[in-house]
Amino acid sequence: MNKVLHIGFSFNPLESGRGGAVLYQWSLAKVQADLGLEVVFLHSSRHTITGRMGVVEEYVEGLKCLEIINSPIRPYDYSQDPRLYLRNARLENLFRGILLR
């Protein structure tokens, strides 16, 4: 079976009136799943939860979603240092584990 991993900043374009690229990506993922592809949608959490960085799995509208909680990179937080996007060993190791799964 073909597998597709979507990586985005938000998982539900209908939430809070989001649109644009998020809406396109969500729609594309839904169509791919309807065509029989194994689709996973990976995104950073919008919230910080006490504890360690990790992954929460849930299904939203039939799509498997993986949410990275306590990520140093938070969606829609434009005040953070852009260097966080370039190298982060903890986040890279977590992502490597997701890919291996």
Coordinates of C-alpha atoms in Angstrom, one line a residue:
M1 CA 0.0 0.0 0.0
N2 CA 1.3 3.5 -0.8
K3 CA 1.8 5.7 2.2
V4 CA 1.6 9.5 2.3
L5 CA 2.8 11.7 5.2
H6 CA 1.5 15.3 5.3
I7 CA 3.4 17.7 7.5
G8 CA 1.5 20.8 8.5
F9 CA 0.9 23.4 11.1
S10 CA -2.8 22.7 11.6
F11 CA -4.9 19.6 11.1
N12 CA -8.4 21.0 10.6
P13 CA -8.9 23.9 8.2
L14 CA -12.4 24.5 9.5
E15 CA -11.1 25.3 13.0
S16 CA -10.8 29.1 13.7
G17 CA -11.5 30.0 10.1
R18 CA -8.1 28.7 8.8
G19 CA -7.8 28.3 5.1
G20 CA -5.3 28.7 2.3
A21 CA -2.5 26.1 2.3
V22 CA -4.0 24.3 5.4
L23 CA -7.3 23.9 3.6
Y24 CA -5.6 22.7 0.4
Q25 CA -3.4 20.2 2.3
W26 CA -6.4 18.8 4.4
S27 CA -8.5 18.4 1.2
L28 CA -5.7 16.7 -0.6
A29 CA -5.1 14.3 2.3
K30 CA -8.8 13.4 2.4
V31 CA -8.9 12.7 -1.3
Q32 CA -5.8 10.5 -1.1
A33 CA -7.3 8.5 1.8
D34 CA -10.5 8.1 -0.2
L35 CA -8.4 6.7 -3.1
G36 CA -7.1 4.0 -0.7
L37 CA -3.7 5.5 0.2
E38 CA -2.5 5.2 3.8
V39 CA -2.4 8.9 4.9
V40 CA -1.0 10.3 8.1
F41 CA -1.2 14.0 8.9
L42 CA 1.6 15.2 11.2
H43 CA 1.4 18.6 12.9
S44 CA 2.7 20.5 15.9
S45 CA 0.4 21.2 18.7
R46 CA -1.1 24.6 19.2
H47 CA -0.9 24.1 22.9
T48 CA 1.9 23.4 25.5
I49 CA 1.0 20.6 27.8
T50 CA 3.1 20.0 30.8
G51 CA 5.5 17.1 30.5
R52 CA 7.9 15.9 27.8
M53 CA 7.7 16.3 24.1
G54 CA 5.8 13.4 22.5
V55 CA 3.2 12.4 20.0
V56 CA -0.6 12.0 20.4
E57 CA -2.4 10.0 17.8
E58 CA -6.1 10.5 16.9
Y59 CA -8.4 10.2 14.0
V60 CA -10.1 13.4 12.7
E61 CA -12.7 13.0 10.0
G62 CA -11.3 9.5 9.3
L63 CA -7.7 10.7 8.9
K64 CA -5.0 9.5 11.2
C65 CA -3.4 12.6 12.8
L66 CA -0.2 12.7 14.8
E67 CA 0.1 15.8 17.0
I68 CA 3.5 16.7 18.4
I69 CA 2.9 18.0 21.9
N70 CA 5.4 20.3 23.7
S71 CA 7.2 21.1 20.5
P72 CA 9.6 24.0 20.5
I73 CA 8.1 25.0 17.2
R74 CA 4.5 26.2 17.6
P75 CA 2.2 27.0 14.7
Y76 CA 1.2 30.6 14.3
D77 CA 3.7 31.8 16.9
Y78 CA 5.5 34.4 14.8
S79 CA 7.4 35.8 17.7
Q80 CA 9.7 32.8 18.1
D81 CA 13.3 32.6 17.0
P82 CA 13.5 31.4 13.4
R83 CA 16.7 29.4 14.2
L84 CA 14.4 26.9 16.0
Y85 CA 13.3 25.8 12.5
L86 CA 16.8 24.9 11.4
R87 CA 18.2 22.4 14.0
N88 CA 16.6 20.8 17.0
A89 CA 18.0 17.4 17.9
R90 CA 15.1 16.3 20.1
L91 CA 12.5 17.2 17.5
E92 CA 14.6 15.5 14.7
N93 CA 14.8 12.3 16.8
L94 CA 11.1 12.4 17.4
F95 CA 10.5 12.8 13.7
R96 CA 12.9 10.0 12.8
G97 CA 10.9 7.7 15.1
I98 CA 7.6 8.7 13.4
L99 CA 9.2 7.9 10.0
L100 CA 10.3 4.5 11.2
R101 CA 6.8 3.7 12.4

